[in-house]
Tab-separated table of N, CA and C and ligand atoms in Angstrom:
chain	number	residue	atom	x	y	z
I	1	UNK	N	62.708	42.843	-18.192
I	1	UNK	CA	62.449	43.895	-17.253
I	1	UNK	C	60.760	43.685	-17.098
I	2	UNK	N	60.316	43.184	-15.950
I	2	UNK	CA	59.267	43.290	-14.569
I	2	UNK	C	58.796	44.500	-14.760
I	3	UNK	N	58.143	44.322	-14.693
I	3	UNK	CA	56.926	45.975	-14.397
I	3	UNK	C	55.629	46.079	-13.971
I	4	UNK	N	55.086	46.847	-13.232
I	4	UNK	CA	54.104	46.916	-12.557
I	4	UNK	C	53.150	48.244	-13.307
I	5	UNK	N	52.094	48.029	-13.399
I	5	UNK	CA	50.706	49.240	-13.983
I	5	UNK	C	49.530	49.426	-12.626
I	6	UNK	N	49.589	50.399	-11.667
I	6	UNK	CA	48.747	51.221	-10.984
I	6	UNK	C	47.897	52.031	-11.499
I	7	UNK	N	46.907	52.259	-10.790
I	7	UNK	CA	46.118	53.346	-11.701
I	7	UNK	C	45.536	53.597	-10.153
I	8	UNK	N	45.038	54.792	-9.468
I	8	UNK	CA	44.346	56.103	-8.366
I	8	UNK	C	43.112	55.701	-8.869
I	9	UNK	N	41.966	55.396	-8.177
I	9	UNK	CA	40.866	55.626	-8.404
I	9	UNK	C	40.348	56.275	-7.031
I	10	UNK	N	39.347	57.516	-7.148
I	10	UNK	CA	38.066	58.308	-6.486
I	10	UNK	C	37.120	58.709	-7.179
I	11	UNK	N	36.658	59.346	-7.031
I	11	UNK	CA	34.968	59.338	-7.508
I	11	UNK	C	34.850	60.303	-8.826
I	12	UNK	N	35.675	61.924	-8.393
I	12	UNK	CA	35.777	63.038	-9.829
I	12	UNK	C	37.023	62.639	-10.749
I	13	UNK	N	37.983	62.192	-10.029
I	13	UNK	CA	39.433	62.056	-10.630
I	13	UNK	C	39.937	63.751	-10.592
I	14	UNK	N	39.656	64.627	-9.751
I	14	UNK	CA	39.915	65.788	-9.790
I	14	UNK	C	40.220	66.170	-8.672
I	15	UNK	N	40.304	65.198	-7.956
I	15	UNK	CA	41.130	65.731	-6.179
I	15	UNK	C	42.164	65.030	-5.567
I	16	UNK	N	41.269	63.535	-5.177
I	16	UNK	CA	41.990	63.035	-4.445
I	16	UNK	C	42.822	62.050	-4.960
I	17	UNK	N	42.666	61.196	-6.860
I	17	UNK	CA	43.692	60.216	-7.378
I	17	UNK	C	44.408	61.014	-8.188
I	18	UNK	N	44.230	62.332	-8.709
I	18	UNK	CA	45.099	62.894	-9.289
I	18	UNK	C	46.780	63.212	-8.705
I	19	UNK	N	46.308	63.648	-6.554
I	19	UNK	CA	46.550	63.669	-5.810
I	19	UNK	C	48.037	62.443	-5.913
I	20	UNK	N	47.432	61.477	-5.595
I	20	UNK	CA	47.927	59.764	-5.346
I	20	UNK	C	48.908	59.905	-6.573
I	21	UNK	N	48.651	60.069	-7.682
I	21	UNK	CA	48.663	59.548	-8.772
I	21	UNK	C	50.455	60.943	-9.108
I	22	UNK	N	50.082	62.145	-8.826
I	22	UNK	CA	51.525	62.885	-8.581
I	22	UNK	C	52.502	62.805	-7.867
I	23	UNK	N	52.044	62.389	-6.966
I	23	UNK	CA	53.301	61.836	-5.453
I	23	UNK	C	53.156	60.770	-5.398
I	24	UNK	N	52.581	59.523	-6.728
I	24	UNK	CA	53.703	58.942	-6.879
I	24	UNK	C	54.603	58.951	-7.970
I	25	UNK	N	54.260	59.390	-8.509
I	25	UNK	CA	54.967	59.784	-10.097
I	25	UNK	C	56.458	60.130	-9.526
I	26	UNK	N	56.149	61.292	-8.867
I	26	UNK	CA	57.408	61.554	-7.462
I	26	UNK	C	58.267	60.929	-7.140
I	27	UNK	N	57.963	59.644	-6.182
I	27	UNK	CA	58.527	59.267	-5.858
I	27	UNK	C	58.682	58.068	-6.120
I	28	UNK	N	58.044	57.754	-7.366
I	28	UNK	CA	58.522	56.570	-7.822
I	28	UNK	C	59.534	57.157	-8.779
I	29	UNK	N	60.009	57.959	-9.201
I	29	UNK	CA	61.279	59.040	-9.512
I	29	UNK	C	62.511	59.035	-8.587
I	30	UNK	N	62.121	59.183	-7.681
I	30	UNK	CA	63.034	59.298	-6.651
I	30	UNK	C	64.113	58.073	-6.508
I	31	UNK	N	62.957	56.718	-6.304
I	31	UNK	CA	63.388	55.966	-6.467
I	31	UNK	C	63.865	54.642	-7.514
I	32	UNK	N	64.085	55.818	-8.418
I	32	UNK	CA	64.450	55.657	-9.753
I	32	UNK	C	64.261	54.481	-10.544
I	33	UNK	N	62.648	54.742	-10.300
I	33	UNK	CA	61.307	53.229	-11.189
I	33	UNK	C	60.567	53.526	-12.266
I	34	UNK	N	60.760	54.512	-12.430
I	34	UNK	CA	60.082	55.366	-13.575
I	34	UNK	C	60.099	54.407	-14.798
I	35	UNK	N	60.451	53.722	-14.892
I	35	UNK	CA	60.957	52.971	-16.328
I	35	UNK	C	59.952	51.380	-15.407
I	36	UNK	N	60.013	51.216	-14.901
I	36	UNK	CA	58.992	49.464	-13.594
I	36	UNK	C	58.047	50.147	-13.631
I	37	UNK	N	57.109	51.164	-13.314
I	37	UNK	CA	55.986	51.313	-12.844
I	37	UNK	C	54.691	52.404	-13.150
I	38	UNK	N	54.071	51.819	-14.008
I	38	UNK	CA	53.017	52.325	-15.165
I	38	UNK	C	52.353	53.161	-14.064
I	39	UNK	N	52.069	54.620	-14.184
I	39	UNK	CA	51.074	55.368	-12.921
I	39	UNK	C	50.200	55.944	-13.932
I	40	UNK	N	48.188	55.617	-13.586
I	40	UNK	CA	47.315	56.497	-13.482
I	40	UNK	C	46.495	56.692	-12.655
I	41	UNK	N	45.751	57.335	-12.879
I	41	UNK	CA	44.298	57.570	-12.100
I	41	UNK	C	42.904	58.055	-12.713
I	42	UNK	N	42.056	58.000	-12.327
I	42	UNK	CA	40.210	58.080	-13.422
I	42	UNK	C	39.347	57.962	-11.812
I	43	UNK	N	38.495	58.261	-12.195
I	43	UNK	CA	37.333	58.318	-11.176
I	43	UNK	C	35.838	57.160	-11.862
I	44	UNK	N	35.003	57.223	-10.227
I	44	UNK	CA	34.434	56.397	-11.084
I	44	UNK	C	32.935	57.122	-11.364
I	45	UNK	N	33.238	58.293	-10.818
I	45	UNK	CA	31.476	58.943	-11.593
I	45	UNK	C	32.326	59.936	-13.296
I	46	UNK	N	31.395	60.416	-13.974
I	46	UNK	CA	31.536	61.289	-14.861
I	46	UNK	C	31.805	62.256	-15.024
I	47	UNK	N	31.239	63.032	-14.169
I	47	UNK	CA	30.997	64.271	-14.161
I	47	UNK	C	32.655	65.230	-14.643
I	48	UNK	N	33.475	64.119	-14.598
I	48	UNK	CA	34.338	65.600	-14.791
I	48	UNK	C	35.662	65.105	-15.812
I	49	UNK	N	34.910	64.382	-16.672
I	49	UNK	CA	35.680	63.751	-17.839
I	49	UNK	C	36.110	65.663	-18.300
I	50	UNK	N	37.493	64.883	-18.645
I	50	UNK	CA	38.610	65.952	-19.190
I	50	UNK	C	38.505	67.190	-18.982
I	51	UNK	N	38.321	67.448	-17.687
I	51	UNK	CA	38.678	68.328	-16.574
I	51	UNK	C	40.178	68.040	-16.267
I	52	UNK	N	40.777	69.872	-15.773
I	52	UNK	CA	41.813	69.893	-14.964
I	52	UNK	C	41.677	69.399	-13.354
I	53	UNK	N	42.387	68.740	-12.274
I	53	UNK	CA	42.083	69.193	-11.349
I	53	UNK	C	41.521	69.925	-10.586
I	54	UNK	N	40.861	69.900	-9.605
I	54	UNK	CA	40.407	71.009	-8.600
I	54	UNK	C	41.522	72.186	-8.555
I	55	UNK	N	41.205	73.088	-8.463
I	55	UNK	CA	42.255	74.476	-7.960
I	55	UNK	C	42.452	74.617	-6.966
I	56	UNK	N	41.938	74.088	-5.814
I	56	UNK	CA	42.481	73.833	-4.729
I	56	UNK	C	43.367	72.302	-4.282
I	57	UNK	N	43.291	72.070	-5.011
I	57	UNK	CA	44.057	70.497	-5.380
I	57	UNK	C	45.709	70.982	-5.469
I	58	UNK	N	45.592	71.438	-6.833
I	58	UNK	CA	46.005	72.119	-7.788
I	58	UNK	C	47.525	73.030	-6.708
I	59	UNK	N	46.834	73.494	-6.072
I	59	UNK	CA	47.764	74.959	-5.156
I	59	UNK	C	48.048	73.981	-4.505
I	60	UNK	N	47.437	72.897	-3.281
I	60	UNK	CA	48.150	72.555	-2.352
I	60	UNK	C	49.368	71.252	-2.361
I	61	UNK	N	48.802	71.328	-3.671
I	61	UNK	CA	50.005	69.779	-4.341
I	61	UNK	C	51.288	70.831	-5.108
I	62	UNK	N	51.176	71.930	-5.201
I	62	UNK	CA	52.245	72.914	-5.767
I	62	UNK	C	53.297	73.073	-4.815
I	63	UNK	N	52.868	73.389	-3.899
I	63	UNK	CA	53.242	74.255	-2.314
I	63	UNK	C	54.038	72.955	-1.875
I	64	UNK	N	54.154	71.492	-1.899
I	64	UNK	CA	54.675	70.734	-2.045
I	64	UNK	C	55.508	70.182	-2.931
I	65	UNK	N	55.733	70.751	-4.333
I	65	UNK	CA	56.480	70.904	-5.676
I	65	UNK	C	55.928	69.677	-6.146
I	66	UNK	N	54.380	69.391	-6.137
I	66	UNK	CA	53.481	68.569	-6.860
I	66	UNK	C	53.470	69.493	-7.845
I	67	UNK	N	53.091	68.556	-9.522
I	67	UNK	CA	52.223	69.810	-10.703
I	67	UNK	C	51.320	68.853	-11.291
I	68	UNK	N	50.467	69.316	-11.020
I	68	UNK	CA	48.918	68.354	-11.138
I	68	UNK	C	48.711	69.416	-12.218
I	69	UNK	N	48.656	70.258	-12.934
I	69	UNK	CA	48.243	71.340	-13.893
I	69	UNK	C	48.032	70.307	-15.121
I	70	UNK	N	49.244	68.929	-15.574
I	70	UNK	CA	48.503	68.910	-16.684
I	70	UNK	C	47.680	67.318	-16.476
I	71	UNK	N	47.025	66.722	-15.825
I	71	UNK	CA	46.082	66.056	-15.843
I	71	UNK	C	44.889	66.231	-15.455
I	72	UNK	N	44.510	64.874	-16.284
I	72	UNK	CA	42.495	65.077	-16.928
I	72	UNK	C	41.918	63.993	-16.784
I	73	UNK	N	40.481	64.623	-16.185
I	73	UNK	CA	40.257	63.325	-15.651
I	73	UNK	C	39.310	62.657	-16.584
I	74	UNK	N	39.131	61.001	-16.132
I	74	UNK	CA	38.172	60.585	-16.903
I	74	UNK	C	37.764	59.266	-15.955
I	75	UNK	N	37.050	58.527	-16.785
I	75	UNK	CA	36.501	57.517	-16.211
I	75	UNK	C	36.880	56.306	-15.940
I	76	UNK	N	36.649	55.811	-14.993
I	76	UNK	CA	37.282	54.266	-14.972
I	76	UNK	C	36.178	53.176	-15.842
I	77	UNK	N	37.066	52.317	-16.190
I	77	UNK	CA	35.967	51.328	-17.480
I	77	UNK	C	36.153	50.325	-17.055
I	78	UNK	N	35.971	49.211	-17.756
I	78	UNK	CA	36.041	47.590	-17.257
I	78	UNK	C	37.479	47.284	-17.512
I	79	UNK	N	37.569	47.903	-19.410
I	79	UNK	CA	39.042	47.905	-19.924
I	79	UNK	C	39.970	47.956	-19.109
I	80	UNK	N	40.339	48.759	-17.938
I	80	UNK	CA	41.182	49.292	-17.151
I	80	UNK	C	41.602	48.110	-15.920
I	81	UNK	N	40.659	46.994	-15.783
I	81	UNK	CA	41.200	45.756	-15.223
I	81	UNK	C	42.201	44.981	-15.674
I	82	UNK	N	41.419	45.068	-17.144
I	82	UNK	CA	43.000	44.515	-18.269
I	82	UNK	C	44.060	45.287	-18.304
I	83	UNK	N	43.523	46.697	-18.221
I	83	UNK	CA	45.600	47.218	-18.155
I	83	UNK	C	46.137	47.171	-17.052
I	84	UNK	N	45.624	47.023	-16.013
I	84	UNK	CA	45.760	47.490	-14.999
I	84	UNK	C	46.293	46.126	-13.795
I	85	UNK	N	47.381	46.353	-13.390
I	85	UNK	CA	47.616	45.130	-12.069
I	85	UNK	C	47.203	45.488	-11.332
I	86	UNK	N	46.960	46.890	-10.107
I	86	UNK	CA	46.379	47.285	-9.746
I	86	UNK	C	45.393	48.495	-9.768
I	87	UNK	N	44.028	48.513	-8.909
I	87	UNK	CA	43.273	49.336	-9.103
I	87	UNK	C	43.024	50.205	-7.336
I	88	UNK	N	43.752	51.259	-7.350
I	88	UNK	CA	43.329	51.559	-5.775
I	88	UNK	C	42.975	52.904	-5.500
I	89	UNK	N	41.880	52.179	-4.566
I	89	UNK	CA	40.973	53.181	-3.951
I	89	UNK	C	41.175	53.949	-3.280
I	90	UNK	N	40.566	55.238	-2.713
I	90	UNK	CA	40.511	55.880	-2.236
I	90	UNK	C	39.899	55.848	-0.517
I	91	UNK	N	38.012	55.084	-1.087
I	91	UNK	CA	37.523	55.014	0.339
I	91	UNK	C	36.517	53.812	0.027
I	92	UNK	N	36.535	53.053	0.718
I	92	UNK	CA	35.655	52.540	0.422
I	92	UNK	C	33.809	52.259	-0.620
I	93	UNK	N	33.356	53.526	-0.672
I	93	UNK	CA	32.877	53.523	-1.710
I	93	UNK	C	32.977	53.644	-3.226
I	94	UNK	N	34.356	53.842	-3.134
I	94	UNK	CA	34.887	53.673	-4.218
I	94	UNK	C	35.267	52.488	-4.958
I	95	UNK	N	35.386	51.893	-3.378
I	95	UNK	CA	35.860	50.013	-3.803
I	95	UNK	C	33.978	49.708	-4.347
I	96	UNK	N	33.353	49.816	-3.224
I	96	UNK	CA	31.810	49.300	-4.405
I	96	UNK	C	32.120	49.650	-6.015
I	97	UNK	N	32.383	50.433	-5.973
I	97	UNK	CA	31.107	51.415	-7.264
I	97	UNK	C	32.384	50.543	-8.679
I	98	UNK	N	34.202	50.292	-8.069
I	98	UNK	CA	34.872	49.528	-9.033
I	98	UNK	C	34.137	48.399	-8.811
I	99	UNK	N	33.608	47.453	-7.496
I	99	UNK	CA	33.484	45.902	-8.063
I	99	UNK	C	32.150	45.633	-8.947
I	100	UNK	N	31.110	46.928	-8.803
I	100	UNK	CA	29.897	47.102	-9.719
I	100	UNK	C	30.526	47.282	-11.015
I	101	UNK	N	31.730	47.605	-11.824
I	101	UNK	CA	32.134	47.609	-13.138
I	101	UNK	C	33.815	46.334	-13.666
I	102	UNK	N	33.876	45.703	-12.451
I	102	UNK	CA	34.988	44.644	-12.677
I	102	UNK	C	34.867	43.728	-13.035
I	103	UNK	N	35.359	42.766	-13.918
I	103	UNK	CA	34.862	41.864	-14.305
I	103	UNK	C	35.478	40.617	-13.449
I	104	UNK	N	34.555	39.466	-12.913
I	104	UNK	CA	34.740	38.851	-11.550
I	104	UNK	C	35.959	38.277	-11.672
I	105	UNK	N	36.534	38.482	-12.369
I	105	UNK	CA	38.510	36.865	-12.198
I	105	UNK	C	39.215	37.958	-12.349
I	106	UNK	N	38.936	39.606	-11.900
I	106	UNK	CA	39.475	40.413	-12.014
I	106	UNK	C	39.955	41.499	-10.177
I	107	UNK	N	38.970	41.202	-9.565
I	107	UNK	CA	38.610	41.666	-8.251
I	107	UNK	C	39.490	41.668	-7.564
I	108	UNK	N	40.501	39.892	-7.629
I	108	UNK	CA	41.766	40.480	-6.674
I	108	UNK	C	42.750	41.709	-6.261
I	109	UNK	N	42.466	42.652	-7.731
I	109	UNK	CA	43.394	43.859	-8.266
I	109	UNK	C	42.606	45.203	-7.383
I	110	UNK	N	41.526	44.913	-6.708
I	110	UNK	CA	41.377	46.552	-6.003
I	110	UNK	C	42.025	46.428	-4.754
I	111	UNK	N	41.794	47.459	-4.448
I	111	UNK	CA	42.528	47.558	-2.966
I	111	UNK	C	42.208	49.280	-2.823
I	112	UNK	N	42.332	49.584	-0.869
I	112	UNK	CA	42.314	50.471	-0.920
I	112	UNK	C	44.024	51.323	-0.525
I	113	UNK	N	43.666	52.661	-1.258
I	113	UNK	CA	45.500	53.022	-0.350
I	113	UNK	C	46.017	52.969	0.547
I	114	UNK	N	45.325	53.077	1.847
I	114	UNK	CA	45.529	53.261	3.497
I	114	UNK	C	45.937	52.441	3.554
I	115	UNK	N	45.478	51.179	2.903
I	115	UNK	CA	46.407	49.637	3.365
I	115	UNK	C	47.562	50.078	2.931
I	116	UNK	N	48.262	50.704	2.949
I	116	UNK	CA	49.946	50.809	1.789
I	116	UNK	C	50.146	50.745	3.159
I	117	UNK	N	49.988	51.821	4.407
I	117	UNK	CA	50.567	52.476	5.210
I	117	UNK	C	49.666	52.694	6.834
I	118	UNK	N	50.009	51.091	6.805
I	118	UNK	CA	49.281	50.729	7.874
I	118	UNK	C	49.306	51.274	9.613
I	119	UNK	N	50.418	51.973	9.621
I	119	UNK	CA	50.707	52.926	10.831
I	119	UNK	C	50.267	53.777	11.003
I	120	UNK	N	49.110	54.176	10.150
I	120	UNK	CA	47.855	55.500	9.851
I	120	UNK	C	46.767	55.600	10.954
I	121	UNK	N	46.321	56.056	11.556
I	121	UNK	CA	44.930	56.233	11.863
I	121	UNK	C	43.517	55.986	11.274
I	122	UNK	N	44.025	56.644	9.751
I	122	UNK	CA	42.840	56.499	8.852
I	122	UNK	C	42.628	55.576	8.098
I	123	UNK	N	41.801	54.840	7.460
I	123	UNK	CA	41.644	54.068	6.697
I	123	UNK	C	41.372	54.365	4.916
I	124	UNK	N	40.583	55.681	5.016
I	124	UNK	CA	40.100	55.940	3.974
I	124	UNK	C	40.624	57.651	3.661
I	125	UNK	N	41.428	58.038	2.844
I	125	UNK	CA	41.049	58.940	2.106
I	125	UNK	C	40.313	59.753	1.581
I	126	UNK	N	39.497	61.004	2.935
I	126	UNK	CA	38.111	61.169	3.030
I	126	UNK	C	38.333	62.386	1.656
I	127	UNK	N	37.000	62.750	1.121
I	127	UNK	CA	36.752	63.782	0.179
I	127	UNK	C	36.804	64.950	0.439
I	128	UNK	N	37.883	65.911	0.035
I	128	UNK	CA	38.350	66.908	-0.218
I	128	UNK	C	36.831	68.066	-0.193
I	129	UNK	N	36.519	67.921	-0.752
I	129	UNK	CA	35.683	67.942	-2.477
I	129	UNK	C	34.649	69.704	-1.384
I	130	UNK	N	34.011	68.736	-0.986
I	130	UNK	CA	33.195	70.098	0.064
I	130	UNK	C	33.351	70.963	0.943
I	131	UNK	N	35.019	70.856	1.657
I	131	UNK	CA	35.545	70.958	2.997
I	131	UNK	C	36.240	72.175	2.772
I	132	UNK	N	37.641	72.419	3.262
I	132	UNK	CA	38.415	73.835	3.817
I	132	UNK	C	39.733	73.111	3.163
I	133	UNK	N	40.355	74.022	3.062
I	133	UNK	CA	41.887	73.456	2.829
I	133	UNK	C	42.705	72.517	3.520
I	134	UNK	N	42.048	72.495	4.933
I	134	UNK	CA	42.869	70.821	5.736
I	134	UNK	C	42.891	70.223	5.028
I	135	UNK	N	41.279	69.380	4.908
I	135	UNK	CA	41.264	68.130	3.710
I	135	UNK	C	42.516	68.287	2.290
I	136	UNK	N	43.078	69.153	1.535
I	136	UNK	CA	43.333	69.045	1.167
I	136	UNK	C	45.038	68.530	1.541
I	137	UNK	N	45.289	69.349	2.548
I	137	UNK	CA	46.639	69.255	3.210
I	137	UNK	C	46.392	67.837	3.612
I	138	UNK	N	45.055	66.957	4.091
I	138	UNK	CA	45.287	65.750	4.771
I	138	UNK	C	45.698	64.927	3.406
I	139	UNK	N	44.579	65.111	2.402
I	139	UNK	CA	44.904	63.993	1.253
I	139	UNK	C	46.207	63.945	1.066
I	140	UNK	N	47.215	65.239	1.255
I	140	UNK	CA	48.556	64.822	0.428
I	140	UNK	C	49.844	63.920	1.678
I	141	UNK	N	49.115	64.303	2.660
I	141	UNK	CA	49.879	63.465	3.790
I	141	UNK	C	49.637	61.844	3.886
I	142	UNK	N	48.927	61.726	3.464
I	142	UNK	CA	47.705	60.794	3.674
I	142	UNK	C	48.360	59.954	2.174
I	143	UNK	N	48.621	60.741	1.086
I	143	UNK	CA	49.673	60.064	-0.154
I	143	UNK	C	50.766	59.702	-0.351
I	144	UNK	N	51.455	60.804	0.691
I	144	UNK	CA	53.015	60.805	0.688
I	144	UNK	C	53.593	59.281	1.905
I	145	UNK	N	52.494	59.510	2.557
I	145	UNK	CA	52.476	57.868	3.798
I	145	UNK	C	52.697	56.938	2.806
I	146	UNK	N	51.278	56.751	2.261
I	146	UNK	CA	50.892	55.051	2.005
I	146	UNK	C	51.577	55.290	0.086
I	147	UNK	N	51.814	56.310	-0.451
I	147	UNK	CA	52.932	55.629	-1.255
I	147	UNK	C	54.546	55.655	-0.967
I	148	UNK	N	54.937	55.355	-0.617
I	148	UNK	CA	56.056	54.674	-0.371
I	148	UNK	C	55.959	53.989	0.315
I	149	UNK	N	54.656	52.917	1.255
I	149	UNK	CA	54.167	51.892	1.423
I	149	UNK	C	53.887	51.533	0.381
I	150	UNK	N	53.482	51.737	-0.662
I	150	UNK	CA	53.079	50.667	-1.578
I	150	UNK	C	54.472	50.945	-2.295
I	151	UNK	N	55.415	51.524	-2.811
I	151	UNK	CA	56.230	50.744	-3.011
I	151	UNK	C	57.721	50.413	-2.692
I	152	UNK	N	57.118	50.100	-1.604
I	152	UNK	CA	57.980	49.397	-0.306
I	152	UNK	C	57.020	48.119	-1.473
I	153	UNK	N	56.008	47.919	-1.287
I	153	UNK	CA	54.795	46.353	-1.267
I	153	UNK	C	55.138	45.967	-3.300
I	154	UNK	N	55.811	47.050	-3.672
I	154	UNK	CA	55.852	46.917	-5.526
I	154	UNK	C	56.379	46.009	-5.640
I	155	UNK	N	57.752	45.729	-5.278
I	155	UNK	CA	59.554	45.879	-4.997
I	155	UNK	C	58.928	44.675	-5.594
I	156	UNK	N	59.054	43.727	-4.639
I	156	UNK	CA	58.964	42.046	-4.761
I	156	UNK	C	58.579	41.138	-5.672
I	157	UNK	N	57.536	42.251	-6.687
I	157	UNK	CA	56.716	41.923	-8.003
I	157	UNK	C	57.789	42.527	-9.254
I	158	UNK	N	58.577	43.250	-8.476
I	158	UNK	CA	59.725	43.327	-9.896
I	158	UNK	C	60.936	43.087	-10.182
I	159	UNK	N	61.007	42.329	-9.214
I	159	UNK	CA	62.755	41.450	-9.248
I	159	UNK	C	62.022	40.357	-9.510
I	160	UNK	N	63.305	38.985	-9.994
I	160	UNK	CA	63.215	38.119	-10.038
I	160	UNK	C	62.973	37.966	-11.906
K	1	LIG	P1	37.587	63.528	-5.832
K	1	LIG	O1	36.657	64.807	-5.545
K	1	LIG	O2	36.905	62.439	-5.653
K	1	LIG	O3	39.308	63.633	-4.540
K	1	LIG	O4	38.336	64.311	-7.222
K	1	LIG	C1	35.553	64.871	-5.181
K	1	LIG	C2	35.293	65.827	-6.964
K	1	LIG	C3	34.696	65.887	-7.384
K	1	LIG	C4	33.356	65.900	-7.436
K	1	LIG	C5	33.283	64.861	-5.561
K	1	LIG	C6	34.463	64.097	-5.035
K	1	LIG	N1	32.120	65.827	-7.200
K	1	LIG	O5	30.161	65.560	-6.694
K	1	LIG	O6	31.496	66.748	-8.260
């Protein structure tokens, strides 16, 4: 049985990428693909290693039925490019940071999350850390739209 493994990546791994991970887990379960799609997240920075997601991200997510409380921050490393088929970044700075640690042969694995929501008007998921609650709602809206597109894009890799 074919499987695909993906890792969502942001700066701190306490706001955007844990939100994407939880939204993706939820949608993948709804699509009955839990056994087929391996999901993780990581940050390019090291400030929040071992920490639970930001309280504001947890609160906004829980209001939509997603539980972030079990997740813990970790930092991306070169080994992740061996372990995962796709490294899905939230913004261009994350993409640049991933390129700096990525073995050259694995560069094609790096994508931007919003590529998977082509009808959306924003190409990046903006960092909500220094802003207000609306930023966390926007992150959720963007993750919900893009994860739907991502699952559709992964389906051909799971067949045959
Ligand atoms: P994230 O948000 O990259 O979505 O997890 C951030 C969290 C923490 C910091 C920056 C962004 N920080 O500077 O500590």
